[in-house]
mmCIF file of C-alpha atoms in Angstrom:
data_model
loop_
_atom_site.group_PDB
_atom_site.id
_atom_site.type_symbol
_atom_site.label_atom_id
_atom_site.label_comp_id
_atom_site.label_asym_id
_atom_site.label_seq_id
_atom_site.Cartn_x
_atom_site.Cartn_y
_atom_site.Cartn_z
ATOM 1 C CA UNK A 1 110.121 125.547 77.880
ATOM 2 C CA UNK A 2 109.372 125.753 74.473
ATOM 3 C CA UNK A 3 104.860 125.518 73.368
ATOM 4 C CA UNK A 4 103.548 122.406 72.975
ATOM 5 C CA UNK A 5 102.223 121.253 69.869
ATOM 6 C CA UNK A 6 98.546 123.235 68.973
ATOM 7 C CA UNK A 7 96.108 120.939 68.119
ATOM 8 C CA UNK A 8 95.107 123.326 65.768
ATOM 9 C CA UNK A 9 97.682 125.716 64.655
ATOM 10 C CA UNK A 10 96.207 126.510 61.695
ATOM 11 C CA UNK A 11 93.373 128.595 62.815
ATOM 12 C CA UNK A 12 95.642 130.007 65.583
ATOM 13 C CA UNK A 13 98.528 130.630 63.256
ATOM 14 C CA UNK A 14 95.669 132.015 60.452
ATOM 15 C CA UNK A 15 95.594 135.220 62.791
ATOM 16 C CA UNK A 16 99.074 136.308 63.239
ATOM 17 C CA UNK A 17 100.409 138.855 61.480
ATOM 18 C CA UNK A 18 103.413 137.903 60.355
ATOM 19 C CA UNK A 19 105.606 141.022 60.810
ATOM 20 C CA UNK A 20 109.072 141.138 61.865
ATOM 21 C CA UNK A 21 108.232 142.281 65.028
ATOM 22 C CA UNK A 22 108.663 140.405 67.813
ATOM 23 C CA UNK A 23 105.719 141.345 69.765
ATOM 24 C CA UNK A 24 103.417 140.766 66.996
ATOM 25 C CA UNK A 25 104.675 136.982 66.422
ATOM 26 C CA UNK A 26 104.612 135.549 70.162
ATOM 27 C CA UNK A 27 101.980 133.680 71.728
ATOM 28 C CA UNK A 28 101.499 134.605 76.033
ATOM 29 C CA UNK A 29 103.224 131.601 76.700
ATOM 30 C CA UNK A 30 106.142 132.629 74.104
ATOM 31 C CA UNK A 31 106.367 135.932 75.639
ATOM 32 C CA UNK A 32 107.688 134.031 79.259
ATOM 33 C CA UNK A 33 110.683 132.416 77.071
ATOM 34 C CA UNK A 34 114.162 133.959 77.134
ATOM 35 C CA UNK A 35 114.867 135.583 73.460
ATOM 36 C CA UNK A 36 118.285 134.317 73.833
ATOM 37 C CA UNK A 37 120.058 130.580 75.367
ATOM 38 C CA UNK A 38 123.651 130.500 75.943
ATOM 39 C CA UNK A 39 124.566 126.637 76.364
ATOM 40 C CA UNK A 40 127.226 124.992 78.346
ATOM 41 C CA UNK A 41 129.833 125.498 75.355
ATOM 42 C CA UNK A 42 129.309 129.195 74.668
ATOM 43 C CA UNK A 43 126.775 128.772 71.871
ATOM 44 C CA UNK A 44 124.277 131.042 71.415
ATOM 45 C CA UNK A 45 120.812 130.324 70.768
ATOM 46 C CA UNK A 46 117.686 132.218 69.467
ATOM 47 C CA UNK A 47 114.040 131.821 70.027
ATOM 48 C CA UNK A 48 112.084 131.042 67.012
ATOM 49 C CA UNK A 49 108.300 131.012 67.317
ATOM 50 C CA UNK A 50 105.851 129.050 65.765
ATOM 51 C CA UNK A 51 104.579 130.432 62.980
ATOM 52 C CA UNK A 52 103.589 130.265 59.022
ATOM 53 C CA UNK A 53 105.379 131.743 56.051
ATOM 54 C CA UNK A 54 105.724 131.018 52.420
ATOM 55 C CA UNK A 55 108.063 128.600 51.947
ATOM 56 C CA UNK A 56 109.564 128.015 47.905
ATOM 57 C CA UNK A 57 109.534 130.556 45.379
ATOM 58 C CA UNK A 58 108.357 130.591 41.441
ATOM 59 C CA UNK A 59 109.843 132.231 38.584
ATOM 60 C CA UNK A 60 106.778 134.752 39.021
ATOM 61 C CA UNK A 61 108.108 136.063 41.941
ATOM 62 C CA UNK A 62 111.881 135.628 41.929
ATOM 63 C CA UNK A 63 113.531 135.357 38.072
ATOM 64 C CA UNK A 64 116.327 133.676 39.494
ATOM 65 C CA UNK A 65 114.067 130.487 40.954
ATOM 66 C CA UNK A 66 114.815 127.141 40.221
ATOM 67 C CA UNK A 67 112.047 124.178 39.356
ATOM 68 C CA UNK A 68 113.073 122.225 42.740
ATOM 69 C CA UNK A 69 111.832 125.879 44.663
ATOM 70 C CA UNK A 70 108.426 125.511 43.383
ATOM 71 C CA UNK A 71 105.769 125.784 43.899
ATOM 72 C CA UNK A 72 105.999 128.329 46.553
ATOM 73 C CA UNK A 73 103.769 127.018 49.552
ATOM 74 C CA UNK A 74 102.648 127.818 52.682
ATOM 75 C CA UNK A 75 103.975 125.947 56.035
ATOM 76 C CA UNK A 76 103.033 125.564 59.350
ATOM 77 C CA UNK A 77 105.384 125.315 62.297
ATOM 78 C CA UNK A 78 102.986 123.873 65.574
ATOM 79 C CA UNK A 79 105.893 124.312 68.166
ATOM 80 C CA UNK A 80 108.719 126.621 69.394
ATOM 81 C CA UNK A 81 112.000 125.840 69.150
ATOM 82 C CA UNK A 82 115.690 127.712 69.163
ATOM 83 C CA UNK A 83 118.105 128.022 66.571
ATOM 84 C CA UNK A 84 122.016 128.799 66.807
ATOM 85 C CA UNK A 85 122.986 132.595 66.115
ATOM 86 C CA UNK A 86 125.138 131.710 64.080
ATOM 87 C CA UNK A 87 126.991 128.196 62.410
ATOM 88 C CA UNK A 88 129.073 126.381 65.069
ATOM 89 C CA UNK A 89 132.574 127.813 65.418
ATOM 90 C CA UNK A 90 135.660 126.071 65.222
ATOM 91 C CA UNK A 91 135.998 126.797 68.661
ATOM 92 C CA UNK A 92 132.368 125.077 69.778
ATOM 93 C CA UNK A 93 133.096 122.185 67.727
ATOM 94 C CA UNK A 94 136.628 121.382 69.161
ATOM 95 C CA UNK A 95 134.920 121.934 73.089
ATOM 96 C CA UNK A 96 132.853 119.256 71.858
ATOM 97 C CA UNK A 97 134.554 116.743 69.814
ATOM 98 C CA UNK A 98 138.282 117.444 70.930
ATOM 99 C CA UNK A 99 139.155 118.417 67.262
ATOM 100 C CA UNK A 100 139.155 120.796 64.599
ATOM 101 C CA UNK A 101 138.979 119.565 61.046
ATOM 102 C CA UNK A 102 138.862 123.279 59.272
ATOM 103 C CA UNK A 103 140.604 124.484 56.035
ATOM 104 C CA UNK A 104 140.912 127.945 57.295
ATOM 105 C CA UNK A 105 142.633 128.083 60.238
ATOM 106 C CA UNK A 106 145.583 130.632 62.034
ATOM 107 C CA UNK A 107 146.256 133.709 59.632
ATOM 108 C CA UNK A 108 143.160 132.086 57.475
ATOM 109 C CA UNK A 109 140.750 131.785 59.928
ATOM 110 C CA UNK A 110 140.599 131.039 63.555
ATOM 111 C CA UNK A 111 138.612 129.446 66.431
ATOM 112 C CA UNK A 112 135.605 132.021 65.732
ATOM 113 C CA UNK A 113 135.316 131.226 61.965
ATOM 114 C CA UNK A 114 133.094 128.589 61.183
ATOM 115 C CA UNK A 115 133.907 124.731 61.617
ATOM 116 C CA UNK A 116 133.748 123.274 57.753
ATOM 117 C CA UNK A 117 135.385 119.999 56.935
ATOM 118 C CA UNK A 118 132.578 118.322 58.498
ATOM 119 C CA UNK A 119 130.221 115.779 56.674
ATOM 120 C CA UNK A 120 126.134 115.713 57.610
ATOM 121 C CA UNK A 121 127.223 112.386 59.875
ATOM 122 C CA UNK A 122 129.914 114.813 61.399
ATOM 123 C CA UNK A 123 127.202 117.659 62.481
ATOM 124 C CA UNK A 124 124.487 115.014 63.394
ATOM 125 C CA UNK A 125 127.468 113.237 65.857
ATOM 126 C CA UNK A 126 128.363 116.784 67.219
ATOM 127 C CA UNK A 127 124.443 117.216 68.088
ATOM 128 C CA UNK A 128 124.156 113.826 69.868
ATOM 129 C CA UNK A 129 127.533 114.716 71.634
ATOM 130 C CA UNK A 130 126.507 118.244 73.211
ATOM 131 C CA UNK A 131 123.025 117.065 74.514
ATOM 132 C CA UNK A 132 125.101 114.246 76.586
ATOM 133 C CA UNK A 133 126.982 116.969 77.620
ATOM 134 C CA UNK A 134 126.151 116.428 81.966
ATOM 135 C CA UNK A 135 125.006 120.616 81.594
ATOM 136 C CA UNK A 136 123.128 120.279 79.039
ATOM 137 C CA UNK A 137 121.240 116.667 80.031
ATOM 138 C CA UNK A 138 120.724 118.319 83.386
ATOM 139 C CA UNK A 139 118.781 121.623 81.773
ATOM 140 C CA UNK A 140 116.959 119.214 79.290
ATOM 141 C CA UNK A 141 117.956 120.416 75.959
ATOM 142 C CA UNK A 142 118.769 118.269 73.321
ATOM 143 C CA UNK A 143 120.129 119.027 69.674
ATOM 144 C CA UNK A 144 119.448 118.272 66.168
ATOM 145 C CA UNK A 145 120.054 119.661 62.477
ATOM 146 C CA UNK A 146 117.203 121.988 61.337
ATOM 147 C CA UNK A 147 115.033 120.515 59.505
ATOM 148 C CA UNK A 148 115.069 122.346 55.804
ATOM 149 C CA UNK A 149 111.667 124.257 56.322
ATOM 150 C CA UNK A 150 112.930 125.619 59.438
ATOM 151 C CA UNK A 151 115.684 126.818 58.418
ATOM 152 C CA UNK A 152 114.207 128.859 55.542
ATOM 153 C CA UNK A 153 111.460 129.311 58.054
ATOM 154 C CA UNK A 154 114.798 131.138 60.353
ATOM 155 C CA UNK A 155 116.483 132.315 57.203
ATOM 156 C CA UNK A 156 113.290 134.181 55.928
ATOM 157 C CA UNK A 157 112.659 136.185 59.852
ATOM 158 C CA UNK A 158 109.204 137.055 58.735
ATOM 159 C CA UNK A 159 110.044 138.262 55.162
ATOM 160 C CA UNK A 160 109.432 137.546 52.064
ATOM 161 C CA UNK A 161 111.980 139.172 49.688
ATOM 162 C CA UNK A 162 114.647 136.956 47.944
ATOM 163 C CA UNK A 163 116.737 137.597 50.683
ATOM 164 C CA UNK A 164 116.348 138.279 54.507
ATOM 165 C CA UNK A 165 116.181 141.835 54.338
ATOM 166 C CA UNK A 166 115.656 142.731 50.371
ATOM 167 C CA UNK A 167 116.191 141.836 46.253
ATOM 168 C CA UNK A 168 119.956 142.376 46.467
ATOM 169 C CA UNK A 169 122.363 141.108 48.880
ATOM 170 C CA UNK A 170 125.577 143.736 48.792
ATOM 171 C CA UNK A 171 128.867 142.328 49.790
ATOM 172 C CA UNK A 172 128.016 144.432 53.582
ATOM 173 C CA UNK A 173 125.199 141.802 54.179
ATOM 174 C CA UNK A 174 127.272 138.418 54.008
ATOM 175 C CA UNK A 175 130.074 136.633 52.972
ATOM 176 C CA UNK A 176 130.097 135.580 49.167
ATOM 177 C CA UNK A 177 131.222 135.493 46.295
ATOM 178 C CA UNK A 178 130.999 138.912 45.134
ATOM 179 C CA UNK A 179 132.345 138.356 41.432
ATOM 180 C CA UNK A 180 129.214 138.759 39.934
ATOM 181 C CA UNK A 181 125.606 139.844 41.731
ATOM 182 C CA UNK A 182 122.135 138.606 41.187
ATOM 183 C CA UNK A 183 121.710 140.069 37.889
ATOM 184 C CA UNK A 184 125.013 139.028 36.368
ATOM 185 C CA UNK A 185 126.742 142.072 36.846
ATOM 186 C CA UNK A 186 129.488 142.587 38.453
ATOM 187 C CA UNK A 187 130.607 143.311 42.054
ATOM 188 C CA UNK A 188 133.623 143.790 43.915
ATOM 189 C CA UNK A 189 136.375 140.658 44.943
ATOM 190 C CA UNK A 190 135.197 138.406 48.015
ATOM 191 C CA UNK A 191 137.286 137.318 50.324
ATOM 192 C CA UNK A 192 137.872 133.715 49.384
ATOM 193 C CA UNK A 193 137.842 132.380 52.369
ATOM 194 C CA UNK A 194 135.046 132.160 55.593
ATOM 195 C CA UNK A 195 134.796 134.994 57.885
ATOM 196 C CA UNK A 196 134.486 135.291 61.912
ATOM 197 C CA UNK A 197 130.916 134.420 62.659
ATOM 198 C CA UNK A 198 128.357 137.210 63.491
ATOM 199 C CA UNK A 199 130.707 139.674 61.337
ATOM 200 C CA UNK A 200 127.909 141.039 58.750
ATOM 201 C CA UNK A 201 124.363 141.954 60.649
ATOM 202 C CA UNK A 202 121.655 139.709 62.023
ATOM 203 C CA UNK A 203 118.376 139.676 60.426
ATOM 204 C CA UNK A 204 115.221 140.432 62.087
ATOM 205 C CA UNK A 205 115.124 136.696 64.367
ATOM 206 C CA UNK A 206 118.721 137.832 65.533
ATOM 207 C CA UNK A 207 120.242 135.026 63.195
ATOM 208 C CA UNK A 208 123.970 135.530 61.322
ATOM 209 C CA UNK A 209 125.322 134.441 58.517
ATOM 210 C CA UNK A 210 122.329 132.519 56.747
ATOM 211 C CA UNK A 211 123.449 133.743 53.794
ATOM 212 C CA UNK A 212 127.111 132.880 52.474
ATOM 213 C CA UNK A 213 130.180 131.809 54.821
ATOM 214 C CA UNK A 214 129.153 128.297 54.638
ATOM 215 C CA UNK A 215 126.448 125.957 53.818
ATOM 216 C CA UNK A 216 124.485 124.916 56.214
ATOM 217 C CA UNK A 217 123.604 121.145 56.898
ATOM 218 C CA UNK A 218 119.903 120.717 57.076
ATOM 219 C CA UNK A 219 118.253 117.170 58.378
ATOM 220 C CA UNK A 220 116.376 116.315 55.412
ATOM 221 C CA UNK A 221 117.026 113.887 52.233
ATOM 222 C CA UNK A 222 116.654 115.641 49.579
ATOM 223 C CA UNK A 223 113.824 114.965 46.766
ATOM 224 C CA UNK A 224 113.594 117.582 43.883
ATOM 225 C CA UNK A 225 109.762 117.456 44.026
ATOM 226 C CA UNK A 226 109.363 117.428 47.436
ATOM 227 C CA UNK A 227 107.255 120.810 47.163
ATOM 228 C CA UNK A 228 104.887 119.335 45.430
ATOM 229 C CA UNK A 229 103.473 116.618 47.889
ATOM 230 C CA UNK A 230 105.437 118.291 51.563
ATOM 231 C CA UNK A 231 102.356 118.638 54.427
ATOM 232 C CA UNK A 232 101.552 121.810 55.704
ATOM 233 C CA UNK A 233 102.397 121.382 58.959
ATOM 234 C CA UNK A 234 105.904 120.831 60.221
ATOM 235 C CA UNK A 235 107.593 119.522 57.102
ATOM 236 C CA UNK A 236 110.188 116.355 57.792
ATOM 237 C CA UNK A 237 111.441 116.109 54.381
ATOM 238 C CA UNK A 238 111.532 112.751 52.451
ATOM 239 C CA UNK A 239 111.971 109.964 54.219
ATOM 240 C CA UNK A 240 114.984 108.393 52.718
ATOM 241 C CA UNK A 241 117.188 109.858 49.675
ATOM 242 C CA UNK A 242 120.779 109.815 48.241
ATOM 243 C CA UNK A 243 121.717 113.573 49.470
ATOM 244 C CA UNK A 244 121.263 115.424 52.676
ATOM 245 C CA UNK A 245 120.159 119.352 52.078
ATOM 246 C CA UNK A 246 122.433 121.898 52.489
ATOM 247 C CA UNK A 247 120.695 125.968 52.285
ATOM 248 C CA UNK A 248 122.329 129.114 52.242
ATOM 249 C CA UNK A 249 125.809 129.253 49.982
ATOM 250 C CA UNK A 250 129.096 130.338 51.135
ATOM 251 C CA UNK A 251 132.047 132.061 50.851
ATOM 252 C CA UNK A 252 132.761 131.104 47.442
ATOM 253 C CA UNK A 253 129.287 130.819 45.758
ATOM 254 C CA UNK A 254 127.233 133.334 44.103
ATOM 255 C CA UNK A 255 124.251 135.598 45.483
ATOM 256 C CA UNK A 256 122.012 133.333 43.630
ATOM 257 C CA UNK A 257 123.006 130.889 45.456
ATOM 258 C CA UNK A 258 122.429 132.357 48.858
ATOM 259 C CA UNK A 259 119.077 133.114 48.031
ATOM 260 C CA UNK A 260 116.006 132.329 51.266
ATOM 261 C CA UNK A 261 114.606 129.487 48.597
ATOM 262 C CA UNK A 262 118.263 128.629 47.080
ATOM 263 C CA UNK A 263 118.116 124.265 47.499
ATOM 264 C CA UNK A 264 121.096 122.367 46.809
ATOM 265 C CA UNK A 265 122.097 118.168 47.561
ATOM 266 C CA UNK A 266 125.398 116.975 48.885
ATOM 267 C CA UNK A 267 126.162 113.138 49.901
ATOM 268 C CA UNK A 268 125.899 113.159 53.383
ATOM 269 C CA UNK A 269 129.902 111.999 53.638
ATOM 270 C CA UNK A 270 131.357 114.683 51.536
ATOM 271 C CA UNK A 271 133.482 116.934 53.601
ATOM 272 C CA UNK A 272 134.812 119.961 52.049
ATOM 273 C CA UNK A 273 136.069 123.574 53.134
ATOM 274 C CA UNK A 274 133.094 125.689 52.658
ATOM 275 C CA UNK A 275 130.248 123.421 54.473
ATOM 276 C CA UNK A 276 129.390 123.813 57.931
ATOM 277 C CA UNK A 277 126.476 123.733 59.985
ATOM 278 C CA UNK A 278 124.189 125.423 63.324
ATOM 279 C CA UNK A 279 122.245 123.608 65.387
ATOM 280 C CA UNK A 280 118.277 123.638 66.800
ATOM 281 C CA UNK A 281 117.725 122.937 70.318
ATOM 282 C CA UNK A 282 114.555 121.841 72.065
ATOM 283 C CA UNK A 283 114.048 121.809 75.812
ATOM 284 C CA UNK A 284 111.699 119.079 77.458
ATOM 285 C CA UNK A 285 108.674 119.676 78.303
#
């Protein structure tokens, strides 16, 4: 089962080094969970630990940040959760909801591509479904969004580079846009459409695709200042707004906007073919 809250992370989260090895970010009691949770439909689901990183970024330290990524700041995380490998698949999502509202579909795409067509009340609908699943009630997991520090949290794996694993992000890392890279210059054609999940490499938590293929739903409203006033520990986001966060870019966007700090707002009905979404799963306790 995942830790409990720590009364006092800060002091015990003060001491780790945060590394991307695993050994070096799990608690005892961390050390006893599985690294990996394969649920009743198939999806696949890592272990990420509690921990603090630097959430944000300023111009300082990335040229290519944006004033609603600053100021960069540091946040908590008390508890352990898990976090999909990779977005949910067409395949997942139709187990689950008995359809399969993709764009890219048959000599496009397939059941392993990521589901898109699917508004924020769409993902959070597909969460409540699988934790009423009888498998999943039984083993005590339920299943929400991430909230948006998490998933930087996830997207980051103990870095702190503008993205997972360095400054650049060649068209071998992820699926984007590759007209043009970071600096404006320019790269070779993308592929226009999503790809299979898990087809470019994991970073160092084990997690695909966080940057490009699709956006990624994230629980929070959305407030451009949020930075400015968020707590330290376990951010919630606003608590009411116009648009939902989606992080990470897609298929068709630029590398700037996959980018670890990259924020962006979408109504929480808009459905489109390059927004999708993973899911977080917490076991009771």
């Amino acid at each position: 089962m995942p830790s409990k809250p720590d009364p006092n992370p800060k002091s015990r989260l003060d001491s780790l080094r945060m590394t991307n090895v695993w050994g070096s970010m799990l608690t005892d009691e961390e050390e006893q969970l599985a690294k990996i949770v394969v649920n009743d439909v198939g999806i696949r689901l890592a272990l990420l630990p509690a921990g603090l990183y630097e959430m944000g970024a300023d111009a300082e330290g990335d040229p290519l940040a944006r004033p609603n990524e600053a100021p960069a700041h540091r946040v908590v995380f008390s508890a352990t959760v898990y976090m999909g490998v990779s977005p949910v698949t067409q395949a997942e999502y139709q187990r689950v909801t008995g359809r399969n509202p993709s764009t890219f579909t048959g000599d496009q795409g397939g059941p392993d591509n990521p589901v898109e067509g699917v508004s924020w009340h769409d993902a959070v609908n597909f969460c409540t479904a699988l934790g009423r699943r009888p498998a999943e009630r039984q083993a005590g997991r339920t299943y929400r969004l991430p909230t948006e520090a998490e998933w930087e949290f996830a997207c980051r794996a103990g870095s702190t580079t503008i993205y997972s694993s360095s400054n650049d992000l060649p068209l071998s890392q992820a699926n984007f846009c590759g007209a043009y890279g970071p600096d404006g210059g320019p790269r070779s054609p993308a592929r226009g459409r999503t790809s299979p999940v898990g087809a470019y490499p994991a970073n160092l938590f084990g997690l695909h695709d966080m940057h490009g293929n699709v956006w990624e739903w994230c629980q929070d409203w959305y407030a451009e200042d949020y930075y400015e006033t968020s707590p330290l520990q376990n951010p919630p986001g606003p608590p009411e707004g116009r648009f939902k966060v989606t992080r990470g870019g897609s298929w068709r966007s630029l590398a700037a906007s996959c980018r670890a700090s990259y924020r962006n707002a979408v109504t929480p009905n808009n459905r489109d073919a390059y927004t999708g979404f993973r899911v977080v799963m917490m076991v009771a306790g």
